[in-house]
Amino acid sequence: MNREKALELIKEHITSEHLIKHSFAVESVMRELAKRFEPENEELWAITGLLHDLDVDQVDYRANPELHGKKTIEILKQENFGNEEMYHSICAHNQDTGVRIESKMDRAIYAADPITGFITAITLVYPDKKISSVKVKSIIKRMDEVRFAAGANREAMRSIEQLGMSFNEFAELALKAMQGISELLGL
Ligand SMILES: [Fe+2]
C-alpha cells in the first residue's frame, strides 16, 4: 500500500477541507484499530480509512445514496490502486450500497467513520475547542444524549463491540488517535 499515492488521490478528488480532515481522522482511528485487531494489515486499514470518502465530492448522493463507495471503487480501479478487501470495506461503510459487513476491517470502518465526527462535535463544545481537553467520559456521556450530534450513528459506533472491544475502549482509542494528529485536524 502506497500512502503517498493515496494522498495524491485525496488532493485530486476531494475539494472540501472539512472532508480532507475527516479522511485523516478516520485514517488515524483505523490505524490504531489495525494495531489491535490485524497488525499485519496496518497500512491497508489506515489507507482504507483515508480513502473511504474519496467520491463524496463527485456525485449527488442525496439523489443516489447507493452510489457512495461504488464510485470510489471505480476511481481506485482506474488508478490501479487498492485491493478487493479495501473495496469491500469502502462499499460496506455505506450500508446503502447493499454490501454487507463481513470482515473485521468492514466492521472497523463502519464504527470509525461516525466516531470521528462525534469526537469533533464534542471538541467544539469545549470552552477551548481543543481535542487535548476532551475526556473519554464526555464521549460516553454524550452517547446517551440523542439530540447531541444527532447525525452520528450511535448503533454504528457501538457495533465495535462485535469485534470484542468495549465502547469505552473504542472511545479512548479513537480519542487518542485523533489527539495524535490534532494539528492536522485543526483541533
Ligand atoms: Fe466518512
Short mmCIF file of N, CA and C and ligand atoms in Angstrom, two decimals:
data_model
loop_
_atom_site.label_atom_id
_atom_site.label_comp_id
_atom_site.label_asym_id
_atom_site.label_seq_id
_atom_site.Cartn_x
_atom_site.Cartn_y
_atom_site.Cartn_z
N MET A 1 0.84 -1.21 0.00
CA MET A 1 0.00 0.00 0.00
C MET A 1 0.87 1.26 0.00
N ASN A 2 0.58 2.15 -0.90
CA ASN A 2 1.40 3.33 -1.04
C ASN A 2 0.63 4.57 -0.55
N ARG A 3 0.99 5.03 0.63
CA ARG A 3 0.25 6.16 1.22
C ARG A 3 0.45 7.44 0.42
N GLU A 4 1.64 7.60 -0.18
CA GLU A 4 1.89 8.80 -0.99
C GLU A 4 0.89 8.91 -2.13
N LYS A 5 0.68 7.77 -2.79
CA LYS A 5 -0.27 7.74 -3.91
C LYS A 5 -1.69 8.03 -3.40
N ALA A 6 -2.01 7.48 -2.24
CA ALA A 6 -3.35 7.71 -1.66
C ALA A 6 -3.54 9.21 -1.38
N LEU A 7 -2.50 9.85 -0.90
CA LEU A 7 -2.60 11.29 -0.62
C LEU A 7 -2.79 12.09 -1.90
N GLU A 8 -2.13 11.65 -2.97
CA GLU A 8 -2.34 12.32 -4.26
C GLU A 8 -3.79 12.21 -4.70
N LEU A 9 -4.36 11.02 -4.51
CA LEU A 9 -5.76 10.81 -4.90
C LEU A 9 -6.69 11.71 -4.09
N ILE A 10 -6.38 11.86 -2.81
CA ILE A 10 -7.18 12.75 -1.95
C ILE A 10 -7.13 14.18 -2.50
N LYS A 11 -5.92 14.64 -2.80
CA LYS A 11 -5.74 16.01 -3.30
C LYS A 11 -6.50 16.22 -4.60
N GLU A 12 -6.47 15.18 -5.42
CA GLU A 12 -7.08 15.28 -6.74
C GLU A 12 -8.61 15.26 -6.68
N HIS A 13 -9.17 14.48 -5.76
CA HIS A 13 -10.62 14.23 -5.80
C HIS A 13 -11.43 14.93 -4.72
N ILE A 14 -10.79 15.33 -3.63
CA ILE A 14 -11.57 15.93 -2.54
C ILE A 14 -11.24 17.42 -2.45
N THR A 15 -12.28 18.22 -2.55
CA THR A 15 -12.04 19.67 -2.52
C THR A 15 -12.33 20.27 -1.15
N SER A 16 -13.28 19.70 -0.43
CA SER A 16 -13.64 20.37 0.82
C SER A 16 -12.64 20.06 1.93
N GLU A 17 -12.23 21.12 2.60
CA GLU A 17 -11.23 20.98 3.66
C GLU A 17 -11.77 20.12 4.79
N HIS A 18 -13.05 20.29 5.05
CA HIS A 18 -13.71 19.53 6.11
C HIS A 18 -13.59 18.01 5.83
N LEU A 19 -13.80 17.67 4.58
CA LEU A 19 -13.78 16.27 4.20
C LEU A 19 -12.35 15.70 4.23
N ILE A 20 -11.37 16.54 3.90
CA ILE A 20 -9.97 16.09 3.97
C ILE A 20 -9.60 15.80 5.42
N LYS A 21 -10.02 16.69 6.33
CA LYS A 21 -9.75 16.46 7.76
C LYS A 21 -10.45 15.18 8.23
N HIS A 22 -11.68 15.01 7.78
CA HIS A 22 -12.41 13.79 8.16
C HIS A 22 -11.66 12.54 7.68
N SER A 23 -11.12 12.61 6.47
CA SER A 23 -10.39 11.47 5.91
C SER A 23 -9.17 11.13 6.77
N PHE A 24 -8.44 12.16 7.20
CA PHE A 24 -7.27 11.94 8.06
C PHE A 24 -7.69 11.38 9.42
N ALA A 25 -8.82 11.88 9.92
CA ALA A 25 -9.29 11.41 11.23
C ALA A 25 -9.62 9.92 11.17
N VAL A 26 -10.34 9.52 10.13
CA VAL A 26 -10.73 8.11 10.01
C VAL A 26 -9.47 7.26 9.79
N GLU A 27 -8.52 7.77 9.02
CA GLU A 27 -7.25 7.04 8.84
C GLU A 27 -6.59 6.79 10.20
N SER A 28 -6.54 7.82 11.02
CA SER A 28 -5.82 7.68 12.31
C SER A 28 -6.49 6.63 13.20
N VAL A 29 -7.82 6.63 13.21
CA VAL A 29 -8.54 5.66 14.05
C VAL A 29 -8.37 4.24 13.48
N MET A 30 -8.43 4.12 12.16
CA MET A 30 -8.28 2.80 11.53
C MET A 30 -6.88 2.23 11.78
N ARG A 31 -5.89 3.10 11.79
CA ARG A 31 -4.51 2.62 12.04
C ARG A 31 -4.42 2.03 13.45
N GLU A 32 -5.02 2.71 14.42
CA GLU A 32 -4.96 2.20 15.79
C GLU A 32 -5.79 0.92 15.95
N LEU A 33 -6.92 0.86 15.27
CA LEU A 33 -7.74 -0.36 15.34
C LEU A 33 -6.99 -1.54 14.71
N ALA A 34 -6.27 -1.28 13.62
CA ALA A 34 -5.49 -2.35 12.97
C ALA A 34 -4.44 -2.89 13.93
N LYS A 35 -3.78 -2.00 14.66
CA LYS A 35 -2.73 -2.45 15.60
C LYS A 35 -3.33 -3.43 16.59
N ARG A 36 -4.59 -3.21 16.92
CA ARG A 36 -5.26 -4.07 17.90
C ARG A 36 -5.77 -5.38 17.27
N PHE A 37 -6.34 -5.27 16.06
CA PHE A 37 -7.06 -6.43 15.52
C PHE A 37 -6.35 -7.18 14.38
N GLU A 38 -5.55 -6.46 13.59
CA GLU A 38 -4.90 -7.11 12.44
C GLU A 38 -3.59 -6.39 12.15
N PRO A 39 -2.63 -6.46 13.07
CA PRO A 39 -1.41 -5.65 12.94
C PRO A 39 -0.68 -5.85 11.62
N GLU A 40 -0.81 -7.04 11.06
CA GLU A 40 -0.10 -7.29 9.80
C GLU A 40 -0.68 -6.47 8.65
N ASN A 41 -1.89 -5.96 8.84
CA ASN A 41 -2.54 -5.17 7.78
C ASN A 41 -2.72 -3.70 8.15
N GLU A 42 -1.81 -3.20 8.98
CA GLU A 42 -1.98 -1.81 9.45
C GLU A 42 -2.08 -0.80 8.29
N GLU A 43 -1.21 -0.91 7.31
CA GLU A 43 -1.22 0.05 6.21
C GLU A 43 -2.53 -0.05 5.42
N LEU A 44 -2.98 -1.27 5.18
CA LEU A 44 -4.24 -1.47 4.44
C LEU A 44 -5.40 -0.81 5.19
N TRP A 45 -5.49 -1.05 6.46
CA TRP A 45 -6.60 -0.48 7.25
C TRP A 45 -6.53 1.05 7.24
N ALA A 46 -5.32 1.59 7.44
CA ALA A 46 -5.15 3.04 7.51
C ALA A 46 -5.54 3.69 6.18
N ILE A 47 -5.05 3.11 5.09
CA ILE A 47 -5.30 3.73 3.78
C ILE A 47 -6.76 3.55 3.36
N THR A 48 -7.36 2.46 3.76
CA THR A 48 -8.80 2.27 3.51
C THR A 48 -9.58 3.38 4.24
N GLY A 49 -9.17 3.68 5.45
CA GLY A 49 -9.80 4.79 6.18
C GLY A 49 -9.59 6.11 5.48
N LEU A 50 -8.38 6.32 5.02
CA LEU A 50 -8.05 7.58 4.34
C LEU A 50 -8.91 7.79 3.09
N LEU A 51 -9.14 6.72 2.35
CA LEU A 51 -9.80 6.85 1.04
C LEU A 51 -11.31 6.59 1.06
N HIS A 52 -11.88 6.28 2.21
CA HIS A 52 -13.26 5.77 2.21
C HIS A 52 -14.31 6.74 1.66
N ASP A 53 -14.02 8.05 1.73
CA ASP A 53 -14.99 9.04 1.24
C ASP A 53 -14.49 9.74 -0.03
N LEU A 54 -13.62 9.09 -0.75
CA LEU A 54 -12.96 9.73 -1.91
C LEU A 54 -13.95 10.29 -2.93
N ASP A 55 -15.11 9.68 -3.03
CA ASP A 55 -16.06 10.08 -4.09
C ASP A 55 -17.10 11.11 -3.65
N VAL A 56 -17.04 11.54 -2.41
CA VAL A 56 -18.15 12.36 -1.88
C VAL A 56 -18.36 13.66 -2.66
N ASP A 57 -17.29 14.25 -3.17
CA ASP A 57 -17.47 15.50 -3.93
C ASP A 57 -17.87 15.25 -5.39
N GLN A 58 -18.00 14.00 -5.77
CA GLN A 58 -18.17 13.68 -7.20
C GLN A 58 -19.61 13.46 -7.67
N VAL A 59 -20.46 12.99 -6.78
CA VAL A 59 -21.79 12.58 -7.22
C VAL A 59 -22.82 13.18 -6.26
N ASP A 60 -24.05 13.37 -6.73
CA ASP A 60 -25.13 13.84 -5.87
C ASP A 60 -25.70 12.64 -5.11
N TYR A 61 -25.16 12.42 -3.90
CA TYR A 61 -25.55 11.22 -3.16
C TYR A 61 -26.88 11.34 -2.43
N ARG A 62 -27.40 12.59 -2.41
CA ARG A 62 -28.75 12.69 -1.84
C ARG A 62 -29.72 12.01 -2.78
N ALA A 63 -29.48 12.21 -4.08
CA ALA A 63 -30.34 11.57 -5.07
C ALA A 63 -30.03 10.08 -5.20
N ASN A 64 -28.76 9.72 -5.07
CA ASN A 64 -28.33 8.32 -5.29
C ASN A 64 -27.42 7.83 -4.17
N PRO A 65 -27.97 7.66 -2.98
CA PRO A 65 -27.12 7.28 -1.84
C PRO A 65 -26.39 5.95 -2.04
N GLU A 66 -26.93 5.08 -2.87
CA GLU A 66 -26.31 3.75 -3.06
C GLU A 66 -25.01 3.83 -3.85
N LEU A 67 -24.75 4.99 -4.46
CA LEU A 67 -23.52 5.10 -5.27
C LEU A 67 -22.29 5.47 -4.43
N HIS A 68 -22.51 5.99 -3.23
CA HIS A 68 -21.37 6.41 -2.39
C HIS A 68 -20.57 5.18 -1.96
N GLY A 69 -19.32 5.15 -2.37
CA GLY A 69 -18.50 3.97 -2.13
C GLY A 69 -18.22 3.28 -3.47
N LYS A 70 -19.31 3.03 -4.20
CA LYS A 70 -19.12 2.35 -5.50
C LYS A 70 -18.31 3.21 -6.46
N LYS A 71 -18.60 4.52 -6.40
CA LYS A 71 -17.86 5.44 -7.28
C LYS A 71 -16.37 5.48 -6.88
N THR A 72 -16.12 5.41 -5.59
CA THR A 72 -14.71 5.37 -5.13
C THR A 72 -13.99 4.16 -5.71
N ILE A 73 -14.68 3.03 -5.71
CA ILE A 73 -14.06 1.80 -6.25
C ILE A 73 -13.71 1.99 -7.72
N GLU A 74 -14.64 2.63 -8.46
CA GLU A 74 -14.36 2.91 -9.88
C GLU A 74 -13.08 3.73 -10.03
N ILE A 75 -12.98 4.77 -9.22
CA ILE A 75 -11.79 5.64 -9.29
C ILE A 75 -10.54 4.83 -8.96
N LEU A 76 -10.60 4.04 -7.89
CA LEU A 76 -9.42 3.29 -7.45
C LEU A 76 -9.00 2.25 -8.49
N LYS A 77 -9.99 1.62 -9.11
CA LYS A 77 -9.66 0.62 -10.14
C LYS A 77 -9.00 1.28 -11.35
N GLN A 78 -9.54 2.44 -11.73
CA GLN A 78 -8.91 3.17 -12.84
C GLN A 78 -7.47 3.52 -12.53
N GLU A 79 -7.21 3.80 -11.27
CA GLU A 79 -5.87 4.19 -10.86
C GLU A 79 -5.00 2.99 -10.51
N ASN A 80 -5.58 1.79 -10.65
CA ASN A 80 -4.84 0.58 -10.28
C ASN A 80 -4.39 0.58 -8.84
N PHE A 81 -5.26 1.07 -7.98
CA PHE A 81 -4.89 1.21 -6.57
C PHE A 81 -5.81 0.39 -5.69
N GLY A 82 -5.23 -0.23 -4.65
CA GLY A 82 -6.05 -0.93 -3.67
C GLY A 82 -6.26 -2.39 -4.02
N ASN A 83 -7.06 -3.05 -3.17
CA ASN A 83 -7.35 -4.47 -3.41
C ASN A 83 -8.80 -4.77 -3.03
N GLU A 84 -9.22 -6.00 -3.23
CA GLU A 84 -10.63 -6.35 -3.04
C GLU A 84 -11.09 -6.13 -1.59
N GLU A 85 -10.21 -6.40 -0.64
CA GLU A 85 -10.59 -6.18 0.77
C GLU A 85 -10.90 -4.71 1.03
N MET A 86 -10.06 -3.86 0.44
CA MET A 86 -10.28 -2.41 0.57
C MET A 86 -11.60 -2.01 -0.08
N TYR A 87 -11.85 -2.53 -1.28
CA TYR A 87 -13.07 -2.16 -2.00
C TYR A 87 -14.31 -2.60 -1.21
N HIS A 88 -14.21 -3.78 -0.64
CA HIS A 88 -15.36 -4.31 0.11
C HIS A 88 -15.66 -3.42 1.32
N SER A 89 -14.62 -3.06 2.04
CA SER A 89 -14.83 -2.23 3.24
C SER A 89 -15.36 -0.84 2.87
N ILE A 90 -14.85 -0.28 1.78
CA ILE A 90 -15.29 1.06 1.38
C ILE A 90 -16.77 1.02 1.00
N CYS A 91 -17.20 -0.02 0.31
CA CYS A 91 -18.63 -0.13 -0.01
C CYS A 91 -19.45 -0.42 1.24
N ALA A 92 -18.95 -1.31 2.09
CA ALA A 92 -19.73 -1.72 3.27
C ALA A 92 -19.88 -0.58 4.28
N HIS A 93 -18.99 0.41 4.25
CA HIS A 93 -19.13 1.51 5.23
C HIS A 93 -20.39 2.31 4.95
N ASN A 94 -20.89 2.23 3.70
CA ASN A 94 -22.17 2.85 3.37
C ASN A 94 -23.18 1.74 3.15
N GLN A 95 -24.00 1.49 4.13
CA GLN A 95 -24.93 0.37 4.05
C GLN A 95 -25.97 0.54 2.93
N ASP A 96 -26.08 1.76 2.37
CA ASP A 96 -26.98 1.95 1.23
C ASP A 96 -26.49 1.24 -0.04
N THR A 97 -25.22 0.83 -0.05
CA THR A 97 -24.72 0.10 -1.23
C THR A 97 -25.26 -1.32 -1.27
N GLY A 98 -25.76 -1.80 -0.12
CA GLY A 98 -26.23 -3.18 -0.06
C GLY A 98 -25.10 -4.18 0.19
N VAL A 99 -23.86 -3.67 0.32
CA VAL A 99 -22.72 -4.57 0.61
C VAL A 99 -22.70 -4.84 2.11
N ARG A 100 -22.68 -6.10 2.47
CA ARG A 100 -22.78 -6.46 3.89
C ARG A 100 -21.45 -6.35 4.62
N ILE A 101 -21.56 -6.07 5.91
CA ILE A 101 -20.36 -6.02 6.75
C ILE A 101 -19.95 -7.45 7.05
N GLU A 102 -18.75 -7.82 6.61
CA GLU A 102 -18.29 -9.20 6.80
C GLU A 102 -16.95 -9.26 7.54
N SER A 103 -15.95 -8.55 7.02
CA SER A 103 -14.60 -8.67 7.61
C SER A 103 -14.46 -7.77 8.85
N LYS A 104 -13.38 -8.00 9.57
CA LYS A 104 -13.07 -7.12 10.71
C LYS A 104 -12.87 -5.68 10.22
N MET A 105 -12.22 -5.56 9.08
CA MET A 105 -11.97 -4.19 8.58
C MET A 105 -13.29 -3.52 8.20
N ASP A 106 -14.24 -4.28 7.65
CA ASP A 106 -15.57 -3.71 7.34
C ASP A 106 -16.19 -3.14 8.61
N ARG A 107 -16.14 -3.95 9.67
CA ARG A 107 -16.74 -3.54 10.94
C ARG A 107 -16.03 -2.32 11.50
N ALA A 108 -14.70 -2.34 11.40
CA ALA A 108 -13.90 -1.25 11.97
C ALA A 108 -14.24 0.08 11.31
N ILE A 109 -14.33 0.08 10.00
CA ILE A 109 -14.57 1.36 9.33
C ILE A 109 -16.01 1.83 9.53
N TYR A 110 -16.92 0.90 9.64
CA TYR A 110 -18.33 1.24 9.89
C TYR A 110 -18.46 1.98 11.23
N ALA A 111 -17.66 1.57 12.20
CA ALA A 111 -17.69 2.21 13.53
C ALA A 111 -16.79 3.45 13.59
N ALA A 112 -15.66 3.41 12.88
CA ALA A 112 -14.69 4.51 12.96
C ALA A 112 -15.20 5.77 12.27
N ASP A 113 -15.95 5.59 11.20
CA ASP A 113 -16.43 6.73 10.42
C ASP A 113 -17.25 7.70 11.29
N PRO A 114 -18.32 7.23 11.95
CA PRO A 114 -19.12 8.17 12.74
C PRO A 114 -18.43 8.68 14.01
N ILE A 115 -17.52 7.89 14.60
CA ILE A 115 -16.97 8.36 15.88
C ILE A 115 -16.06 9.57 15.67
N THR A 116 -15.48 9.71 14.50
CA THR A 116 -14.60 10.87 14.28
C THR A 116 -15.40 12.18 14.29
N GLY A 117 -16.55 12.17 13.62
CA GLY A 117 -17.40 13.37 13.60
C GLY A 117 -17.96 13.65 14.99
N PHE A 118 -18.26 12.57 15.70
CA PHE A 118 -18.81 12.70 17.04
C PHE A 118 -17.79 13.34 17.99
N ILE A 119 -16.55 12.88 17.91
CA ILE A 119 -15.49 13.44 18.77
C ILE A 119 -15.21 14.89 18.37
N THR A 120 -15.27 15.18 17.07
CA THR A 120 -15.08 16.57 16.64
C THR A 120 -16.18 17.46 17.22
N ALA A 121 -17.42 16.99 17.16
CA ALA A 121 -18.55 17.77 17.69
C ALA A 121 -18.38 18.01 19.20
N ILE A 122 -17.90 17.00 19.91
CA ILE A 122 -17.69 17.14 21.36
C ILE A 122 -16.58 18.16 21.63
N THR A 123 -15.52 18.08 20.82
CA THR A 123 -14.41 19.03 20.99
C THR A 123 -14.90 20.47 20.85
N LEU A 124 -15.77 20.68 19.88
CA LEU A 124 -16.20 22.05 19.58
C LEU A 124 -17.12 22.65 20.63
N VAL A 125 -17.64 21.84 21.55
CA VAL A 125 -18.42 22.43 22.63
C VAL A 125 -17.58 22.63 23.90
N TYR A 126 -16.32 22.20 23.87
CA TYR A 126 -15.44 22.53 25.00
C TYR A 126 -15.09 24.02 24.91
N PRO A 127 -14.92 24.68 26.04
CA PRO A 127 -14.64 26.12 26.02
C PRO A 127 -13.43 26.47 25.14
N ASP A 128 -12.36 25.66 25.20
CA ASP A 128 -11.16 25.99 24.41
C ASP A 128 -11.15 25.33 23.02
N LYS A 129 -12.18 24.53 22.74
CA LYS A 129 -12.29 23.84 21.44
C LYS A 129 -11.01 23.07 21.08
N LYS A 130 -10.36 22.51 22.09
CA LYS A 130 -9.12 21.75 21.85
C LYS A 130 -9.36 20.28 22.15
N ILE A 131 -8.95 19.43 21.22
CA ILE A 131 -9.17 17.99 21.41
C ILE A 131 -8.33 17.47 22.58
N SER A 132 -7.24 18.16 22.90
CA SER A 132 -6.42 17.72 24.04
C SER A 132 -7.19 17.85 25.36
N SER A 133 -8.24 18.68 25.38
CA SER A 133 -9.04 18.85 26.61
C SER A 133 -10.13 17.78 26.76
N VAL A 134 -10.43 17.09 25.68
CA VAL A 134 -11.58 16.16 25.69
C VAL A 134 -11.28 14.94 26.56
N LYS A 135 -12.27 14.55 27.33
CA LYS A 135 -12.14 13.37 28.20
C LYS A 135 -13.01 12.24 27.67
N VAL A 136 -12.52 11.01 27.86
CA VAL A 136 -13.28 9.84 27.41
C VAL A 136 -14.69 9.85 28.03
N LYS A 137 -14.78 10.28 29.29
CA LYS A 137 -16.10 10.23 29.94
C LYS A 137 -17.11 11.16 29.26
N SER A 138 -16.65 12.25 28.63
CA SER A 138 -17.63 13.09 27.91
C SER A 138 -18.14 12.38 26.67
N ILE A 139 -17.28 11.57 26.05
CA ILE A 139 -17.73 10.82 24.87
C ILE A 139 -18.82 9.82 25.31
N ILE A 140 -18.55 9.14 26.40
CA ILE A 140 -19.51 8.15 26.91
C ILE A 140 -20.84 8.84 27.24
N LYS A 141 -20.74 9.98 27.91
CA LYS A 141 -21.95 10.70 28.36
C LYS A 141 -22.77 11.18 27.16
N ARG A 142 -22.09 11.72 26.17
CA ARG A 142 -22.80 12.27 25.01
C ARG A 142 -23.51 11.20 24.18
N MET A 143 -23.05 9.95 24.31
CA MET A 143 -23.68 8.87 23.56
C MET A 143 -25.16 8.75 23.89
N ASP A 144 -25.52 9.07 25.13
CA ASP A 144 -26.92 8.92 25.54
C ASP A 144 -27.75 10.18 25.28
N GLU A 145 -27.08 11.25 24.87
CA GLU A 145 -27.82 12.48 24.56
C GLU A 145 -28.18 12.44 23.08
N VAL A 146 -29.37 11.92 22.81
CA VAL A 146 -29.71 11.63 21.41
C VAL A 146 -29.76 12.86 20.51
N ARG A 147 -30.04 14.03 21.13
CA ARG A 147 -30.12 15.22 20.28
C ARG A 147 -28.76 15.84 20.00
N PHE A 148 -27.74 15.42 20.75
CA PHE A 148 -26.39 15.94 20.51
C PHE A 148 -25.78 15.21 19.31
N ALA A 149 -25.29 15.98 18.33
CA ALA A 149 -24.72 15.38 17.11
C ALA A 149 -25.59 14.22 16.63
N ALA A 150 -26.85 14.54 16.39
CA ALA A 150 -27.85 13.50 16.10
C ALA A 150 -27.49 12.68 14.86
N GLY A 151 -26.69 13.28 13.96
CA GLY A 151 -26.32 12.57 12.73
C GLY A 151 -25.29 11.47 12.97
N ALA A 152 -24.63 11.48 14.12
CA ALA A 152 -23.61 10.46 14.40
C ALA A 152 -24.30 9.17 14.83
N ASN A 153 -24.14 8.16 14.03
CA ASN A 153 -24.87 6.90 14.20
C ASN A 153 -24.35 6.10 15.41
N ARG A 154 -25.11 6.18 16.50
CA ARG A 154 -24.71 5.50 17.75
C ARG A 154 -24.60 3.99 17.55
N GLU A 155 -25.56 3.45 16.84
CA GLU A 155 -25.57 1.99 16.63
C GLU A 155 -24.29 1.55 15.90
N ALA A 156 -23.88 2.35 14.90
CA ALA A 156 -22.65 2.01 14.16
C ALA A 156 -21.43 2.08 15.07
N MET A 157 -21.36 3.13 15.88
CA MET A 157 -20.20 3.27 16.78
C MET A 157 -20.16 2.12 17.80
N ARG A 158 -21.32 1.82 18.37
CA ARG A 158 -21.37 0.76 19.38
C ARG A 158 -21.11 -0.63 18.80
N SER A 159 -21.28 -0.73 17.48
CA SER A 159 -21.14 -2.06 16.88
C SER A 159 -19.69 -2.55 16.91
N ILE A 160 -18.75 -1.71 17.33
CA ILE A 160 -17.37 -2.14 17.52
C ILE A 160 -17.32 -3.30 18.53
N GLU A 161 -18.34 -3.35 19.40
CA GLU A 161 -18.39 -4.42 20.42
C GLU A 161 -18.41 -5.81 19.76
N GLN A 162 -18.86 -5.85 18.51
CA GLN A 162 -18.88 -7.15 17.81
C GLN A 162 -17.47 -7.66 17.51
N LEU A 163 -16.47 -6.77 17.63
CA LEU A 163 -15.08 -7.24 17.48
C LEU A 163 -14.48 -7.59 18.84
N GLY A 164 -15.30 -7.53 19.88
CA GLY A 164 -14.81 -7.87 21.22
C GLY A 164 -14.14 -6.71 21.93
N MET A 165 -14.42 -5.48 21.49
CA MET A 165 -13.85 -4.30 22.15
C MET A 165 -15.01 -3.54 22.79
N SER A 166 -14.84 -3.10 24.03
CA SER A 166 -15.93 -2.35 24.66
C SER A 166 -16.01 -0.96 24.02
N PHE A 167 -17.18 -0.34 24.13
CA PHE A 167 -17.29 1.01 23.56
C PHE A 167 -16.34 1.97 24.27
N ASN A 168 -16.18 1.81 25.58
CA ASN A 168 -15.27 2.69 26.32
C ASN A 168 -13.84 2.62 25.78
N GLU A 169 -13.39 1.40 25.52
CA GLU A 169 -12.04 1.24 24.97
C GLU A 169 -11.93 1.88 23.59
N PHE A 170 -13.00 1.71 22.82
CA PHE A 170 -13.01 2.27 21.46
C PHE A 170 -12.95 3.80 21.53
N ALA A 171 -13.74 4.37 22.43
CA ALA A 171 -13.76 5.84 22.58
C ALA A 171 -12.37 6.34 22.95
N GLU A 172 -11.71 5.62 23.84
CA GLU A 172 -10.37 6.03 24.27
C GLU A 172 -9.37 5.92 23.11
N LEU A 173 -9.45 4.81 22.39
CA LEU A 173 -8.54 4.60 21.25
C LEU A 173 -8.74 5.69 20.19
N ALA A 174 -10.01 5.97 19.87
CA ALA A 174 -10.29 6.95 18.81
C ALA A 174 -9.86 8.35 19.25
N LEU A 175 -10.13 8.67 20.51
CA LEU A 175 -9.74 9.99 21.02
C LEU A 175 -8.21 10.16 20.95
N LYS A 176 -7.48 9.14 21.41
CA LYS A 176 -6.01 9.22 21.38
C LYS A 176 -5.49 9.35 19.95
N ALA A 177 -6.11 8.57 19.05
CA ALA A 177 -5.68 8.61 17.65
C ALA A 177 -5.85 10.02 17.09
N MET A 178 -7.00 10.61 17.35
CA MET A 178 -7.26 11.96 16.81
C MET A 178 -6.42 13.01 17.53
N GLN A 179 -6.17 12.83 18.81
CA GLN A 179 -5.30 13.77 19.53
C GLN A 179 -3.89 13.76 18.94
N GLY A 180 -3.49 12.61 18.43
CA GLY A 180 -2.15 12.47 17.83
C GLY A 180 -1.99 13.25 16.55
N ILE A 181 -3.10 13.64 15.91
CA ILE A 181 -3.00 14.44 14.67
C ILE A 181 -3.79 15.74 14.82
N SER A 182 -3.82 16.27 16.05
CA SER A 182 -4.66 17.45 16.33
C SER A 182 -4.34 18.64 15.42
N GLU A 183 -3.06 18.81 15.08
CA GLU A 183 -2.71 19.95 14.23
C GLU A 183 -3.31 19.81 12.84
N LEU A 184 -3.21 18.59 12.33
CA LEU A 184 -3.77 18.29 11.01
C LEU A 184 -5.28 18.52 11.01
N LEU A 185 -5.92 18.22 12.14
CA LEU A 185 -7.37 18.36 12.25
C LEU A 185 -7.78 19.78 12.61
N GLY A 186 -6.82 20.60 12.98
CA GLY A 186 -7.14 21.98 13.39
C GLY A 186 -7.94 22.02 14.68
N LEU A 187 -7.71 21.05 15.56
CA LEU A 187 -8.49 20.97 16.80
C LEU A 187 -7.59 21.07 18.04
FE FE B 1 -16.75 9.15 6.25
#
